[in-house]
PDB file of C-alpha atoms in Angstrom:
ATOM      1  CA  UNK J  25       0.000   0.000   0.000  1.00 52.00           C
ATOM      2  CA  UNK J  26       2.950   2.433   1.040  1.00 54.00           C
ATOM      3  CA  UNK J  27       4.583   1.549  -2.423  1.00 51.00           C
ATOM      4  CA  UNK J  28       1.712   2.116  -4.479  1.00 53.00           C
ATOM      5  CA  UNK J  29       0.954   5.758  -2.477  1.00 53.00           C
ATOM      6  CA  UNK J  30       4.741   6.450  -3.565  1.00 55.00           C
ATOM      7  CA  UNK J  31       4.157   5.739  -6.993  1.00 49.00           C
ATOM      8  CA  UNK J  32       1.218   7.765  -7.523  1.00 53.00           C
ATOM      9  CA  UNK J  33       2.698  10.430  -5.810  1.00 55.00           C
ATOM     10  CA  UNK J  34       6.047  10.601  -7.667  1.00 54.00           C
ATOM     11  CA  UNK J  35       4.379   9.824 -10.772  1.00 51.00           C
ATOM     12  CA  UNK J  36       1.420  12.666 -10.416  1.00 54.00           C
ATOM     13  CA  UNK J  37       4.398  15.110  -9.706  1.00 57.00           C
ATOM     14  CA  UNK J  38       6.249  14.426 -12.700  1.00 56.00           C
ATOM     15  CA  UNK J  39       3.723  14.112 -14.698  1.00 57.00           C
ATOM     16  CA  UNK J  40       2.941  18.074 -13.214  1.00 56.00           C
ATOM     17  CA  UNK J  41       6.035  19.101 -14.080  1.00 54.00           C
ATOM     18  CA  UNK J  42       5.395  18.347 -17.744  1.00 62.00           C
ATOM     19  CA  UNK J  43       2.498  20.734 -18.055  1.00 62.00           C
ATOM     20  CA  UNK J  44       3.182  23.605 -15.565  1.00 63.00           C
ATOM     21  CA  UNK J  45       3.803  26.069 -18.269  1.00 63.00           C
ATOM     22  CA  UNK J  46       2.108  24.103 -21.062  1.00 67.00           C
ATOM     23  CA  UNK J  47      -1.334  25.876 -22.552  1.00 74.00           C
ATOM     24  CA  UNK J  48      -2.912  22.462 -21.092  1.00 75.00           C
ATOM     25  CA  UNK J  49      -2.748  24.646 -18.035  1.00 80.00           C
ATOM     26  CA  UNK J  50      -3.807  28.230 -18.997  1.00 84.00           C
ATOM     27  CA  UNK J  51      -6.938  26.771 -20.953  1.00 85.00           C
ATOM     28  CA  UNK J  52      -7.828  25.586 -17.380  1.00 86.00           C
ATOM     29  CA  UNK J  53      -7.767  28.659 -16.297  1.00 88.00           C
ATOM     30  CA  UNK J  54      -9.145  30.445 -18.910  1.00 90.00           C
ATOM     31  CA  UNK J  55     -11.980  28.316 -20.630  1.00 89.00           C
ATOM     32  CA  UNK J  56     -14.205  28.800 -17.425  1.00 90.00           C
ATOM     33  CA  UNK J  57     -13.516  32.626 -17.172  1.00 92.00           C
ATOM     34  CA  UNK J  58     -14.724  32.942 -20.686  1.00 92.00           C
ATOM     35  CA  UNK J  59     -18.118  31.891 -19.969  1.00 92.00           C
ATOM     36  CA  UNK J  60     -18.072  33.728 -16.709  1.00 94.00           C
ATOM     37  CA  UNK J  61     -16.941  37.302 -18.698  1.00 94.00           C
ATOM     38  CA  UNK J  62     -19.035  36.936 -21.522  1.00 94.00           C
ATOM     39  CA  UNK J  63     -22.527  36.400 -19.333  1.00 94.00           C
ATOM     40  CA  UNK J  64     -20.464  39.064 -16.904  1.00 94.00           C
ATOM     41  CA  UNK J  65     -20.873  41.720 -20.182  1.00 95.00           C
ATOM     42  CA  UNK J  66     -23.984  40.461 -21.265  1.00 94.00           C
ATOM     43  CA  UNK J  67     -25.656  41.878 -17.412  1.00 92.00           C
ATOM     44  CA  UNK J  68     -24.089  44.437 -17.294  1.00 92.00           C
ATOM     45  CA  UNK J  69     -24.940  46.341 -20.724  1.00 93.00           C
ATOM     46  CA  UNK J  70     -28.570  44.612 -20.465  1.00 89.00           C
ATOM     47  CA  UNK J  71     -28.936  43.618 -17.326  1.00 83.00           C
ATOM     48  CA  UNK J  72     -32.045  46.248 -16.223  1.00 84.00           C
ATOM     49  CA  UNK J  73     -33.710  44.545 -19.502  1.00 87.00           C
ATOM     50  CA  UNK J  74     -33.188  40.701 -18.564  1.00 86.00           C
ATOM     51  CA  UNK J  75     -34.084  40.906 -14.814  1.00 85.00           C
ATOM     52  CA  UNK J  76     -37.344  41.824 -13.151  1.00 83.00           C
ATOM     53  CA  UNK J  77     -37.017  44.560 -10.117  1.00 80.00           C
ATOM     54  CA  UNK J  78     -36.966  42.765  -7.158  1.00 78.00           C
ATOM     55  CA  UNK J  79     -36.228  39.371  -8.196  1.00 84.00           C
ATOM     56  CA  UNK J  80     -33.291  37.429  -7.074  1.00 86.00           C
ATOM     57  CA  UNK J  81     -30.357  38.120  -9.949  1.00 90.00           C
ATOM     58  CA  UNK J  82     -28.257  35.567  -8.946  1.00 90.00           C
ATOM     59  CA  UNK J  83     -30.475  32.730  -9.771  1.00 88.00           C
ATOM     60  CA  UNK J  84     -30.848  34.112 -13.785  1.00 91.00           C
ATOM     61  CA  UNK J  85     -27.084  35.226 -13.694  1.00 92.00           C
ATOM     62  CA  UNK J  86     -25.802  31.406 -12.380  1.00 91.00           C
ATOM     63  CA  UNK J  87     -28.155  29.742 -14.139  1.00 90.00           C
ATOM     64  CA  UNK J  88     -27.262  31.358 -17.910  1.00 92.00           C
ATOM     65  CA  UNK J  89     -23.814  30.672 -16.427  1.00 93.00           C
ATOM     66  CA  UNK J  90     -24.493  26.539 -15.485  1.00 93.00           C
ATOM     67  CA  UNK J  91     -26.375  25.789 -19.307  1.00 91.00           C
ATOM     68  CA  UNK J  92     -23.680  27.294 -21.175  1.00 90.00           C
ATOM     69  CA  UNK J  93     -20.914  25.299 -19.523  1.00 91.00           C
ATOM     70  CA  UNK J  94     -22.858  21.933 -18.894  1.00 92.00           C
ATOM     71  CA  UNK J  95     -24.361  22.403 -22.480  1.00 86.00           C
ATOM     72  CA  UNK J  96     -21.109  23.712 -24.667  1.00 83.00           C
ATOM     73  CA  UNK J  97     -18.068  24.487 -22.239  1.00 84.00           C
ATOM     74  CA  UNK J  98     -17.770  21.268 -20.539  1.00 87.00           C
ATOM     75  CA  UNK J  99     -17.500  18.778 -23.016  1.00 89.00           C
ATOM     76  CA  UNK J 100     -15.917  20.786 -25.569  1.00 90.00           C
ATOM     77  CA  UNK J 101     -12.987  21.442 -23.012  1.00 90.00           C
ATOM     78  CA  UNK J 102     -12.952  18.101 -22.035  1.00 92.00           C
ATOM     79  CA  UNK J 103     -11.881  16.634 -25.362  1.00 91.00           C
ATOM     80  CA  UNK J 104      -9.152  19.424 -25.749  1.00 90.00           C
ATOM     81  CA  UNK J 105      -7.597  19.155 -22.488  1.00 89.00           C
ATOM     82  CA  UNK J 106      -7.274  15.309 -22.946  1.00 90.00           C
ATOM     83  CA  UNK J 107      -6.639  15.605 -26.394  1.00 88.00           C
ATOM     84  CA  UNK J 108      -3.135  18.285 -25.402  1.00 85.00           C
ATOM     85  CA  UNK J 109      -2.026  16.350 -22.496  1.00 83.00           C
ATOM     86  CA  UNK J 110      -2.418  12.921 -24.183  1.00 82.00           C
ATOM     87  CA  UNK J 111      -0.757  14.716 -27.427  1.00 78.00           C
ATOM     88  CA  UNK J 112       1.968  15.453 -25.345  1.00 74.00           C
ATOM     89  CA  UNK J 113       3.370  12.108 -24.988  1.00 70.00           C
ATOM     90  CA  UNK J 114       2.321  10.324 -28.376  1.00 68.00           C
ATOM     91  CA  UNK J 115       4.057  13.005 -29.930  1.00 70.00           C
ATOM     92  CA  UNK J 116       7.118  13.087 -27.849  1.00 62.00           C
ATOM     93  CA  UNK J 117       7.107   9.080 -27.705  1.00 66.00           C
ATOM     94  CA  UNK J 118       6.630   9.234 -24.484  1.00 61.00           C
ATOM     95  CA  UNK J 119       4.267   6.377 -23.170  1.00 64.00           C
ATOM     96  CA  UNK J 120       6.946   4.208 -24.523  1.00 66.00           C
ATOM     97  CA  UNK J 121       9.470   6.312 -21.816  1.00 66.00           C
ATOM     98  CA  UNK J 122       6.853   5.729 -19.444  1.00 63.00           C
ATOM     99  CA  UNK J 123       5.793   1.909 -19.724  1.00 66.00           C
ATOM    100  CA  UNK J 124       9.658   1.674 -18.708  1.00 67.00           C
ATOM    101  CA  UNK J 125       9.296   3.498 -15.552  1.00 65.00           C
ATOM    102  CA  UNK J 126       9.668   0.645 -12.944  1.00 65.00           C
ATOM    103  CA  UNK J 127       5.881   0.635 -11.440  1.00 70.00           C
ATOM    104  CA  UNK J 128       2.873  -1.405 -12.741  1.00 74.00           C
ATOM    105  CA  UNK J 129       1.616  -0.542 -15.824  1.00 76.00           C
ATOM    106  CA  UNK J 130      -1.756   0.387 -14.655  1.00 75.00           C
ATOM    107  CA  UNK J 131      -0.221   2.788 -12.729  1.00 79.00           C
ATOM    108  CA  UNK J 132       1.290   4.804 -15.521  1.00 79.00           C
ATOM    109  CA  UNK J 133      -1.997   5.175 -16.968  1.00 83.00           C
ATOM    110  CA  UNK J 134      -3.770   6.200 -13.674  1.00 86.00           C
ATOM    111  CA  UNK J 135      -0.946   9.127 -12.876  1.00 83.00           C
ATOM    112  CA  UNK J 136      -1.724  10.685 -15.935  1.00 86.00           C
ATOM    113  CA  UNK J 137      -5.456  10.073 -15.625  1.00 91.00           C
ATOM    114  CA  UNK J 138      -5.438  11.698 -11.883  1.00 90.00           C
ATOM    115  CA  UNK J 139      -3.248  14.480 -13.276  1.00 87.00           C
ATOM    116  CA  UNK J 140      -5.811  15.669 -16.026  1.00 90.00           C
ATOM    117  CA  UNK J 141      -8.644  15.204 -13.328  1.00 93.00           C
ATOM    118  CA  UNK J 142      -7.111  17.660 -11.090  1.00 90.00           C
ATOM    119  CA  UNK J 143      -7.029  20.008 -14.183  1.00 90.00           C
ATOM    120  CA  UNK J 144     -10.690  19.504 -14.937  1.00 93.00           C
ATOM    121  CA  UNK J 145     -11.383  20.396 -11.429  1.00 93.00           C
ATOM    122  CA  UNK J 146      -9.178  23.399 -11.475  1.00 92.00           C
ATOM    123  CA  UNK J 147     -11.306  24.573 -14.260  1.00 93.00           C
ATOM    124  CA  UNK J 148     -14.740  23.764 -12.227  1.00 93.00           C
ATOM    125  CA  UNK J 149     -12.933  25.461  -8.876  1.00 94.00           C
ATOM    126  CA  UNK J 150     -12.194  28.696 -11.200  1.00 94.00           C
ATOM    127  CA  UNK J 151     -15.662  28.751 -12.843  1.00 94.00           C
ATOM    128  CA  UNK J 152     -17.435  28.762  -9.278  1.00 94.00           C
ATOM    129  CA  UNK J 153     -14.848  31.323  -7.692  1.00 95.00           C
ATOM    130  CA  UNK J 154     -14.966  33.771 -11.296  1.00 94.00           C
ATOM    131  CA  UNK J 155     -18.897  33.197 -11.057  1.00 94.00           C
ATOM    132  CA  UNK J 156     -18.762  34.521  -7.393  1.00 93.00           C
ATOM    133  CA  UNK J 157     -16.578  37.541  -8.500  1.00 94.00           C
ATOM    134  CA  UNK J 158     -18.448  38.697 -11.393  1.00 94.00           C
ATOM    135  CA  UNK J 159     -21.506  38.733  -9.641  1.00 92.00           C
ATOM    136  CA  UNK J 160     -20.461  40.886  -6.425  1.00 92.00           C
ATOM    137  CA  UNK J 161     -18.695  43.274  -9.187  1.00 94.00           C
ATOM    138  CA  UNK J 162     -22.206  43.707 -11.204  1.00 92.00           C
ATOM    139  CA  UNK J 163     -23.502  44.162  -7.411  1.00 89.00           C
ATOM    140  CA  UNK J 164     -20.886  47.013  -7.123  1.00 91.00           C
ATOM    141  CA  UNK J 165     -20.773  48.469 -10.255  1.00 92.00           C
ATOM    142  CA  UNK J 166     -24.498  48.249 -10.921  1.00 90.00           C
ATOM    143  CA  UNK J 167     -26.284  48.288  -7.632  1.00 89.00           C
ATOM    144  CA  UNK J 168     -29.800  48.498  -9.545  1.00 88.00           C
ATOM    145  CA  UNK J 169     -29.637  44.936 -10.356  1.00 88.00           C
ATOM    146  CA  UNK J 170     -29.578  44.069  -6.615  1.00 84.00           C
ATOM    147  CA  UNK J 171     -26.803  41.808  -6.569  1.00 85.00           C
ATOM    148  CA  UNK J 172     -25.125  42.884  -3.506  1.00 84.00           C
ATOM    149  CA  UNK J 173     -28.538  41.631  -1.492  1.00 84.00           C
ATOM    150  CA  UNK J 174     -28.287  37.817  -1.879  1.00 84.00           C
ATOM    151  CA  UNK J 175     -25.860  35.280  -1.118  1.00 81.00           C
ATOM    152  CA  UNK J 176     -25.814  31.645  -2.703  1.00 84.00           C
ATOM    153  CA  UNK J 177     -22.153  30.650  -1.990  1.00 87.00           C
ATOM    154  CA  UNK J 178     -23.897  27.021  -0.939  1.00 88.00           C
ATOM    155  CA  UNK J 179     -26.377  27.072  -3.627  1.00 88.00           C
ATOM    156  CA  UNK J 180     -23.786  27.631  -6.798  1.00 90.00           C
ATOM    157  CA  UNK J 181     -21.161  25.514  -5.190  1.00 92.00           C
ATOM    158  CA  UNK J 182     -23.404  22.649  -5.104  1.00 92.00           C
ATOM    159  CA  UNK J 183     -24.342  23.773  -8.931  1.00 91.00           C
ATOM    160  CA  UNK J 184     -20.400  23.728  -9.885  1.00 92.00           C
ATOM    161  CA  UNK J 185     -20.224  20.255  -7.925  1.00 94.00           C
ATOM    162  CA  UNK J 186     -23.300  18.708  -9.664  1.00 94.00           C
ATOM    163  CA  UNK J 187     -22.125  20.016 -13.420  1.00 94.00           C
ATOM    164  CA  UNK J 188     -18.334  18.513 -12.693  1.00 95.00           C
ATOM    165  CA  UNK J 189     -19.879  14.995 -11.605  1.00 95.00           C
ATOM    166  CA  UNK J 190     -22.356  14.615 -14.391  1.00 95.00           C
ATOM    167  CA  UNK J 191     -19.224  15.572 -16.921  1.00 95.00           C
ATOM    168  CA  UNK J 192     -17.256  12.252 -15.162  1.00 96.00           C
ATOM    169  CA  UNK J 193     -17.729  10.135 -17.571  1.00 96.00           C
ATOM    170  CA  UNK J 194     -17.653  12.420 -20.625  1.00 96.00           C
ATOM    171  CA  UNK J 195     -14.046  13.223 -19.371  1.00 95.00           C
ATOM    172  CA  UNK J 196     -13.196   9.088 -18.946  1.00 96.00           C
ATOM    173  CA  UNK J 197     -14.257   9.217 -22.377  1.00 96.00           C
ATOM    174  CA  UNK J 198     -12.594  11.491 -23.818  1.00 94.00           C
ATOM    175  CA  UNK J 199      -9.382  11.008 -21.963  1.00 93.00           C
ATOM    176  CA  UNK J 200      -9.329   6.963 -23.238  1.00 93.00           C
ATOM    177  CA  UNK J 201      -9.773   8.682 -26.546  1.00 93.00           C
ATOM    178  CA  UNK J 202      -6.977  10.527 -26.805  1.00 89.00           C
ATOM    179  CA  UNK J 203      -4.996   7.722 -24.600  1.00 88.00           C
ATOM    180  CA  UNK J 204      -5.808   4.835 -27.634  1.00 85.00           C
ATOM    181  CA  UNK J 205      -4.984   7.583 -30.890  1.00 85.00           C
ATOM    182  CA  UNK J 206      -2.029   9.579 -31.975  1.00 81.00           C
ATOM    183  CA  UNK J 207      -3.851  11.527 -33.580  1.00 80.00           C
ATOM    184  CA  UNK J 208      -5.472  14.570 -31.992  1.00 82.00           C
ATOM    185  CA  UNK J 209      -8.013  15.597 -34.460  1.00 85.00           C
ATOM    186  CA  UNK J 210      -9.872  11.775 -33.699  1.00 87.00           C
ATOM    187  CA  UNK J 211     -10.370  12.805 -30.482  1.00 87.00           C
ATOM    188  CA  UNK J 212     -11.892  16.610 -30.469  1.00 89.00           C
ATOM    189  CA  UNK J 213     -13.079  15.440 -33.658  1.00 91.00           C
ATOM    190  CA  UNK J 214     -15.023  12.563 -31.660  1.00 92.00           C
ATOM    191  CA  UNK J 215     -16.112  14.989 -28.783  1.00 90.00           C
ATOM    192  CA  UNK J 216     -17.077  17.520 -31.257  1.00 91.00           C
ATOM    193  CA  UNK J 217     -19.154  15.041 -33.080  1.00 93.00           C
ATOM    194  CA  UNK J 218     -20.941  13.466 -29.778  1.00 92.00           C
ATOM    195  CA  UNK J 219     -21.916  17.292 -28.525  1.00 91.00           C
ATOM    196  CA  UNK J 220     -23.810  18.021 -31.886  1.00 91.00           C
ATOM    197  CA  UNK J 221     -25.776  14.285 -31.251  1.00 92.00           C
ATOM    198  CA  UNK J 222     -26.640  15.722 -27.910  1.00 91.00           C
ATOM    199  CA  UNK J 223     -27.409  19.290 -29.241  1.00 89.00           C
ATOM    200  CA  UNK J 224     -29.837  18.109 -32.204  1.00 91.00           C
ATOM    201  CA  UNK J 225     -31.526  15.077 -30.077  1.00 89.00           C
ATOM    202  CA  UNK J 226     -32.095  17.791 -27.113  1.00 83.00           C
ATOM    203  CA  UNK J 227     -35.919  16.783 -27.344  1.00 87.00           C
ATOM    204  CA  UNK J 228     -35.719  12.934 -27.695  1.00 89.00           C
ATOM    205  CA  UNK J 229     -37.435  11.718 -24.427  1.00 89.00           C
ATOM    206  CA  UNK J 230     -34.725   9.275 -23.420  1.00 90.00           C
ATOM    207  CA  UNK J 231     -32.024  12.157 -23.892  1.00 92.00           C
ATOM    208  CA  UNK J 232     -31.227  11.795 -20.825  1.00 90.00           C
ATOM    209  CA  UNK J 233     -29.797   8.733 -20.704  1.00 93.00           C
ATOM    210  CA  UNK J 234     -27.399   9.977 -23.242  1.00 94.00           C
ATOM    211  CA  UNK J 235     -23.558  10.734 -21.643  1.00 94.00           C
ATOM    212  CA  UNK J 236     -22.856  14.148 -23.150  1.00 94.00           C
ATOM    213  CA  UNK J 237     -26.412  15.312 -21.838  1.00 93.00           C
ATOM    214  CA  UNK J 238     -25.457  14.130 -18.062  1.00 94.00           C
ATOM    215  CA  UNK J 239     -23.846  17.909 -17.744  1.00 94.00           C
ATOM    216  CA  UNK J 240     -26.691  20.085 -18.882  1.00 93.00           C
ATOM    217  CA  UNK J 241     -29.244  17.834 -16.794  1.00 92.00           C
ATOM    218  CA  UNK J 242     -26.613  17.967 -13.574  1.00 92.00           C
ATOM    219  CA  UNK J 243     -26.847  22.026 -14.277  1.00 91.00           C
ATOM    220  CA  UNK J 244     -30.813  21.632 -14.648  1.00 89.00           C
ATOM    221  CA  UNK J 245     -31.069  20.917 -10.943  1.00 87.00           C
ATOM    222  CA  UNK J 246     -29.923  24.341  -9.469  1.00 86.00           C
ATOM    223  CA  UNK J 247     -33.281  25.757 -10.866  1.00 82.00           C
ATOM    224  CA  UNK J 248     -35.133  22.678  -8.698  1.00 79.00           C
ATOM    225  CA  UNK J 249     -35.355  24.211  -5.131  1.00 69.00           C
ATOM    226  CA  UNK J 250     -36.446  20.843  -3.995  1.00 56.00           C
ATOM    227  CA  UNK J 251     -33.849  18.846  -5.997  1.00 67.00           C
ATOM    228  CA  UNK J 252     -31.491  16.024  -4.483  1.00 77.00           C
ATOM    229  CA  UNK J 253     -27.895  16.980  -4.265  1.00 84.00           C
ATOM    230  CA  UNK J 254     -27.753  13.490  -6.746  1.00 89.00           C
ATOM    231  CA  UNK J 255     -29.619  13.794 -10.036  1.00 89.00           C
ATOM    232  CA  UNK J 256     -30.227  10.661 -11.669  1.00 91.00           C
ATOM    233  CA  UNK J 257     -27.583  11.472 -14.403  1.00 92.00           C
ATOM    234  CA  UNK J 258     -24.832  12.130 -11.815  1.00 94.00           C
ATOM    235  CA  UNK J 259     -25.418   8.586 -10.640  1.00 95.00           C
ATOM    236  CA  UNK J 260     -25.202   7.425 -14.233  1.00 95.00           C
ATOM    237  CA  UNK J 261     -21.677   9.819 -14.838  1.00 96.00           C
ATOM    238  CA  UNK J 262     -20.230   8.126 -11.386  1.00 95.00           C
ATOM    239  CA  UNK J 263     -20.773   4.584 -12.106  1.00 96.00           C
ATOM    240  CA  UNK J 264     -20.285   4.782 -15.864  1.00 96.00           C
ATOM    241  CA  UNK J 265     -16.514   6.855 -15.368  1.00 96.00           C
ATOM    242  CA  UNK J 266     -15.370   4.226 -12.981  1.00 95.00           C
ATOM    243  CA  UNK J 267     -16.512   1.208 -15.107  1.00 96.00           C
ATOM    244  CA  UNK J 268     -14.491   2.627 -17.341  1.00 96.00           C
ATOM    245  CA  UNK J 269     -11.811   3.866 -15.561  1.00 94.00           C
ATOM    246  CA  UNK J 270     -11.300   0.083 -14.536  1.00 94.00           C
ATOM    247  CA  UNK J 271     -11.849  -1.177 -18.280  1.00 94.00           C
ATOM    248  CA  UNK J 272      -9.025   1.207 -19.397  1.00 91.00           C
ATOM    249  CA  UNK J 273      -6.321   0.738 -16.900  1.00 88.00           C
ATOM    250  CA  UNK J 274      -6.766  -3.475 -17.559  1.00 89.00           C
ATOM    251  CA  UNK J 275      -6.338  -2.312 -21.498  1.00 85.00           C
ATOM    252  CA  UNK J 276      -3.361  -0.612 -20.499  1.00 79.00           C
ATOM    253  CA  UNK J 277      -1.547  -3.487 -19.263  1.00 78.00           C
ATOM    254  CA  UNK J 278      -2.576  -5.142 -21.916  1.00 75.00           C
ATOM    255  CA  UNK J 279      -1.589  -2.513 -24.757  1.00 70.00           C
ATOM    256  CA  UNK J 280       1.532  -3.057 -26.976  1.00 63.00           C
ATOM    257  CA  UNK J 281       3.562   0.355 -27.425  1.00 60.00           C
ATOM    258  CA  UNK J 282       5.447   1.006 -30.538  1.00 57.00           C
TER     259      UNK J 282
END
């Protein structure tokens, strides 16, 4: 067990070290600000025309916020991130460097698997904390929207938490993707593809058991006062992205690397 803890924590370090300054990182940083700046403009040039006086901004402003990333951001980002950091190494030859590392096989995979994970929820932890900012700046700069009067730090942290478990298995995906093919295109081309199935079969009634819809129906439940912290489809991202998760790291023992 000690050994094991070693190995993942040498090999998630290393593998760090690789992408520090790499624009793996920055897009981490700045994918989830761009959603949060654009809505950010949108209220405050037209703000007095979306909201009603005296109704709760934060719920519109958050919500606009949650459907744009659960719906577009989130998967999207998903397949680039993976598709960079997986890049990195099938360009560079690098699994081959890495499957020679003494340390199971599975393990290999795994480091770089929990190494992208803590990038995806970098991006979630700078969506919620940009979402928070932008809305106590409207509240400063344009008190008339009545930002400054509410507080949901509990109810759009549990938003942010529901939208980065229902995109689980979306990222498992997309990260064994870009782990099986060179080729980078295959992969955002893949993710690309699977986001337009979701966006034109938006009305089919079993939608929703559909992965790359788990997001926007995760999001869904911060306008359900009465909803469950667990949504259905977070149950189905959980279970699906560790399945899988286990699936992949057998493969990976198994794989041959030229």
């Amino acid at each position: 067990m000690e050994a094991t803890y070693t190995f993942l924590r040498r090999g998630v370090s290393a593998e760090a070290l690789k992408i520090k300054n790499s624009w793996a990182f920055w897009l981490s940083l700045l994918a989830p600000l761009s959603i949060v700046s654009m809505n950010f403009l949108v209220f405050y040039f037209k703000g007095d025309r979306i909201l009603k006086p005296g109704v709760d901004p934060w719920f519109t402003f958050a919500g606009n916020n949650f459907t744009a990333t659960a719906q577009l951001l989130a998967p999207m980002f998903l397949a680039l991130i993976t598709a960079l950091v997986n890049g990195i190494e099938h360009h560079a030859n690098g699994w081959k460097q890495l499957y020679a590392a003494p340390m199971p096989r599975w393990m290999v995979f795994l480091n770089k698997y929990l190494l992208v994970l803590g990038l995806v929820l970098l991006t979630f932890c700078t969506f919620c904390l940009g979402l928070f900012a932008a809305g106590y700046l409207l509240g400063w700069l344009k008190p008339a929207l009545g930002f400054q009067y509410y507080d949901h730090v509990q109810s759009i942290s549990l938003g942010g938490f529901r939208v980065f478990i229902g995109s689980l298995f979306i990222f498992t995906l997309q990260f064994c993707i870009s782990y099986r093919f060179k080729s980078i295109g295959v992969s955002i081309g893949l993710g690309i593809l699977f986001i337009m199935a979701f966006l034109i079969g938006s009305r089919w009634e079993y939608i929703g058991y559909y992965p790359y819809s788990w997001p926007y129906f995760s999001a869904s439940a911060y306008y359900m006062k009465a909803s469950a912290v667990f949504v259905p489809q977070m149950w189905y991202s959980l279970g699906s992205s560790m399945a899988l998760l286990v699936l992949a790291m057998w493969y990976s023992v198994k794989k041959q690397v030229q």
